[in-house]
PDB file of C-alpha atoms in Angstrom:
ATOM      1  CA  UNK A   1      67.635 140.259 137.594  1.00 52.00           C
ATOM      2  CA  UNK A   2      64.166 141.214 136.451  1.00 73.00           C
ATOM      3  CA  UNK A   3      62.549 138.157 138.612  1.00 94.00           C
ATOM      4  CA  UNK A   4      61.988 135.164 139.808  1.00 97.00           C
ATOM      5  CA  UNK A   5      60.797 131.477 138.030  1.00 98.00           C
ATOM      6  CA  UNK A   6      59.929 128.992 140.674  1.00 98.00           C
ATOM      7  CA  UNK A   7      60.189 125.148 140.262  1.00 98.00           C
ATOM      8  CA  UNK A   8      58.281 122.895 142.422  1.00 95.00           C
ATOM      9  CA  UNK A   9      60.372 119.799 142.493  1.00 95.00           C
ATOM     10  CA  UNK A  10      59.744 116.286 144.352  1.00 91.00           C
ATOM     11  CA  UNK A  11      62.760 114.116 143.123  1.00 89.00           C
ATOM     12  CA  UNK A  12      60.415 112.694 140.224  1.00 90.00           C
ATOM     13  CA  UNK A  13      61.980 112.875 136.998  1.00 92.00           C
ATOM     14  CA  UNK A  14      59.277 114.645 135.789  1.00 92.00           C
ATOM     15  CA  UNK A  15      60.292 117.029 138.121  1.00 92.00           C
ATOM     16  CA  UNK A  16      64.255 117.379 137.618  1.00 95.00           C
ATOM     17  CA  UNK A  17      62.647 117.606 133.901  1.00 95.00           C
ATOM     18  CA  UNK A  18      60.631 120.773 135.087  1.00 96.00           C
ATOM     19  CA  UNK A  19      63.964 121.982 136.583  1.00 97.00           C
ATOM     20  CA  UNK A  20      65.542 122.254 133.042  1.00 97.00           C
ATOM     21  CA  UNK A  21      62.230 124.230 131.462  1.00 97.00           C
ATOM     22  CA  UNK A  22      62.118 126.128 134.423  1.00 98.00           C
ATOM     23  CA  UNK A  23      66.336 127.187 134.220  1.00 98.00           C
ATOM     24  CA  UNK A  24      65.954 127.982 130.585  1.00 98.00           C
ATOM     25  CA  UNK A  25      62.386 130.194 131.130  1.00 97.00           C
ATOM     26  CA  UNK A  26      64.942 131.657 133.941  1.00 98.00           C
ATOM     27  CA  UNK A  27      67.448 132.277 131.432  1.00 97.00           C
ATOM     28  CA  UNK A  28      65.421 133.493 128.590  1.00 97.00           C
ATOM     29  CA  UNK A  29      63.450 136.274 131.413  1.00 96.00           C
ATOM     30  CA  UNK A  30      66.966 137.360 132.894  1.00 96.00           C
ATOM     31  CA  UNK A  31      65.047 135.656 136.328  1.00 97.00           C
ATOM     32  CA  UNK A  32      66.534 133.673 138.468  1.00 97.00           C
ATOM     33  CA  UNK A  33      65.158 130.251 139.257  1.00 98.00           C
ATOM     34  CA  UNK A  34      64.191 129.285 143.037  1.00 98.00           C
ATOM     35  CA  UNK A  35      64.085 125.440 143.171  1.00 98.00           C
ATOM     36  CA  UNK A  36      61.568 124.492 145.671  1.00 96.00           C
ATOM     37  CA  UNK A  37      60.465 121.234 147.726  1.00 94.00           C
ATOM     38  CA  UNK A  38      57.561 120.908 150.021  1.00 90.00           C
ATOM     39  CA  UNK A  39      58.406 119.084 153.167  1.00 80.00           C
ATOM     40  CA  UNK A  40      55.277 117.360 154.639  1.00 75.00           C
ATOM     41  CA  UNK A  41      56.712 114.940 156.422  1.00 65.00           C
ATOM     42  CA  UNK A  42      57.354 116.474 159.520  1.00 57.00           C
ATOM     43  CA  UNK A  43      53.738 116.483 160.237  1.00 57.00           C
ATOM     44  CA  UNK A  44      53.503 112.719 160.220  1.00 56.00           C
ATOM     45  CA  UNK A  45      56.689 112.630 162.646  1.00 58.00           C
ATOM     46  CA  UNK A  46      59.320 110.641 161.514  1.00 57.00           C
ATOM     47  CA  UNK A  47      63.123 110.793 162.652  1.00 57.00           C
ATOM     48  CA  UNK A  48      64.431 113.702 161.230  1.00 56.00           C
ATOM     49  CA  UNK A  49      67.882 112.141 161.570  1.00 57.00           C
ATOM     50  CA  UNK A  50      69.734 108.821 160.525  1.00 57.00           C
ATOM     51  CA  UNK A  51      68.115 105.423 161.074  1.00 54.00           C
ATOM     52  CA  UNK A  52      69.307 104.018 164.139  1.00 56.00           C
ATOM     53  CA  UNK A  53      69.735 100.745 161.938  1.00 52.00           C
ATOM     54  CA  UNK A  54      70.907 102.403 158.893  1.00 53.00           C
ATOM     55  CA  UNK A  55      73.860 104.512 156.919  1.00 52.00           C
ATOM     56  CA  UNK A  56      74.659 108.006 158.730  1.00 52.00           C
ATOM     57  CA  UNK A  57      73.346 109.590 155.559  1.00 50.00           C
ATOM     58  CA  UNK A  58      69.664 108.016 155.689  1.00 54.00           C
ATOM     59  CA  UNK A  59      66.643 110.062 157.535  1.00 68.00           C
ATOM     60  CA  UNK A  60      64.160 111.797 155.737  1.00 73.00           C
ATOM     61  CA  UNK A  61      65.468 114.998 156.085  1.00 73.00           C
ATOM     62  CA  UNK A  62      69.215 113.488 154.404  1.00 77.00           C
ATOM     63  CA  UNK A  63      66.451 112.041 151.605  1.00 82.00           C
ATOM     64  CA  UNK A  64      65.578 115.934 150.796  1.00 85.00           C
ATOM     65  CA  UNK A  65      68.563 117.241 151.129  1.00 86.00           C
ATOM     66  CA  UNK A  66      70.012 115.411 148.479  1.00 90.00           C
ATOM     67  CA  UNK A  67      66.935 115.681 145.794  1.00 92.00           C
ATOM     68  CA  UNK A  68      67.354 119.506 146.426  1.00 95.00           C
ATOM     69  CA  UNK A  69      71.119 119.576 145.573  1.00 96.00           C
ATOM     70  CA  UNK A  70      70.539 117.104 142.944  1.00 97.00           C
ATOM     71  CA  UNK A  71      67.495 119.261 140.795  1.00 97.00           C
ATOM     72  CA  UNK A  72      69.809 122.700 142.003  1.00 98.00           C
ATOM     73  CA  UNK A  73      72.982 120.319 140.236  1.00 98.00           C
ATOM     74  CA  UNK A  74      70.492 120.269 137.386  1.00 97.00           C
ATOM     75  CA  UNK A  75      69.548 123.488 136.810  1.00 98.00           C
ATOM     76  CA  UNK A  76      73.035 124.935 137.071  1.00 98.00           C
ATOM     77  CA  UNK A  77      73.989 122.382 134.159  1.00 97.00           C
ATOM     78  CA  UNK A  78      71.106 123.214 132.013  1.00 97.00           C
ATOM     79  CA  UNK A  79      72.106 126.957 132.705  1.00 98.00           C
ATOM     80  CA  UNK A  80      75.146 127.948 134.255  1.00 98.00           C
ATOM     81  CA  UNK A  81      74.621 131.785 133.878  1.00 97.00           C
ATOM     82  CA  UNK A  82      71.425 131.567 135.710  1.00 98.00           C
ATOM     83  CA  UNK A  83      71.693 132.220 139.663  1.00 98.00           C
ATOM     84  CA  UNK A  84      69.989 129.549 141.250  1.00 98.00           C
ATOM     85  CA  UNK A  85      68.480 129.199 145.037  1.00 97.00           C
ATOM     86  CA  UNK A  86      66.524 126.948 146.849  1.00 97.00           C
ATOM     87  CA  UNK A  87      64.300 126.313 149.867  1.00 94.00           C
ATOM     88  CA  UNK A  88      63.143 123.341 151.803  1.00 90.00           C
ATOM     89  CA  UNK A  89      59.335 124.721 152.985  1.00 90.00           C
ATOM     90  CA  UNK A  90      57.068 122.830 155.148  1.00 85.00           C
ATOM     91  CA  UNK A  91      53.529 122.358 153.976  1.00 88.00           C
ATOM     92  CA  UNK A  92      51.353 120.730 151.738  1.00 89.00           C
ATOM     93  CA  UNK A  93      52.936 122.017 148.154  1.00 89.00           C
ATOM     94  CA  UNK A  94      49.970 123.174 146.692  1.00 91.00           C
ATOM     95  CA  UNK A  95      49.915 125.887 149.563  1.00 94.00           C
ATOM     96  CA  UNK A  96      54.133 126.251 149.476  1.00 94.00           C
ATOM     97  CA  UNK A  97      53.673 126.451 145.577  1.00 94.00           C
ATOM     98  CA  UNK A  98      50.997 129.385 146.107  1.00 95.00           C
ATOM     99  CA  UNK A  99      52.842 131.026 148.427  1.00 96.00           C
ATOM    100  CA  UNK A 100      55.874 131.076 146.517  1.00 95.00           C
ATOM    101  CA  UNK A 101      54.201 132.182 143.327  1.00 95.00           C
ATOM    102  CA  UNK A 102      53.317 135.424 144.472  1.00 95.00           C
ATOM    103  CA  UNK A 103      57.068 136.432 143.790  1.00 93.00           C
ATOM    104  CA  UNK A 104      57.061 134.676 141.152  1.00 96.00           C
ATOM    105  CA  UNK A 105      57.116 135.477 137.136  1.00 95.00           C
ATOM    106  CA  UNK A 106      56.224 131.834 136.757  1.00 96.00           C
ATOM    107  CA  UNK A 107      55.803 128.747 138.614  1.00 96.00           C
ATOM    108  CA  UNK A 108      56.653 125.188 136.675  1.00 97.00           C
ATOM    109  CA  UNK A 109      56.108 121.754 137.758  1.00 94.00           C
ATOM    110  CA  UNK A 110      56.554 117.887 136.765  1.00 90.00           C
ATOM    111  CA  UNK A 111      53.374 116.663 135.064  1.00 83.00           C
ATOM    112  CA  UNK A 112      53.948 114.003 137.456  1.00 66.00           C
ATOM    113  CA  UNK A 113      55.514 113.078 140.758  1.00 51.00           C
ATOM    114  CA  UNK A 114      55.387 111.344 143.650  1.00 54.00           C
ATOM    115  CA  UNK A 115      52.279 112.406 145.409  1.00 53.00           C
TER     116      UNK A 115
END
């Protein structure tokens, strides 16, 4: 592997979109793509687990884990050759994005999301 292409994605489908560019820039550098979400929520404090009202798989952290897997799902269709791993980061994602750039070839994002 020569490097690393990060995608910034927020379950938009701008951003699974960004997740297919991002594969195929992975592909074409022999890079492999870290798929990336910024999790501010825990600063505003909500239940990290189920509702107490609601399906075992609800709670914001459930929420995440599934639009990870599903833009990782993505990428590995786009590009099956391409090694793919991901992280969950707390922050603001202009600051996780930055951070994670500086091992980063390239950095791609949605032209549009949720926030």
């Amino acid at each position: 592997m020569a490097g690393r292409v990060v995608v910034g994605v927020d379950g938009s489908a701008s951003g699974l979109a960004a997740v297919e560019v991002a594969a195929r820039e992975a592909r074409l550098r022999g890079a492999e793509l870290r798929v990336v979400h910024a999790f501010l929520w825990p600063a505003m404090h909500p239940p990290p687990g189920p509702l107490p009202l609601g399906p075992p798989a609800s709670g914001v952290r459930n929420m995440v884990e599934h639009l990870v897997a599903e833009a990782v799902a993505r990428a590995k269709t786009a590009e099956p050759e391409v090694p793919v791993s991901h992280a969950v980061v707390t922050g603001e994602p202009l600051a996780v994005l930055e951070a994670q750039s500086r091992a980063a070839e390239l950095v791609v994002v949605g032209s549009r999301g949720r926030g």
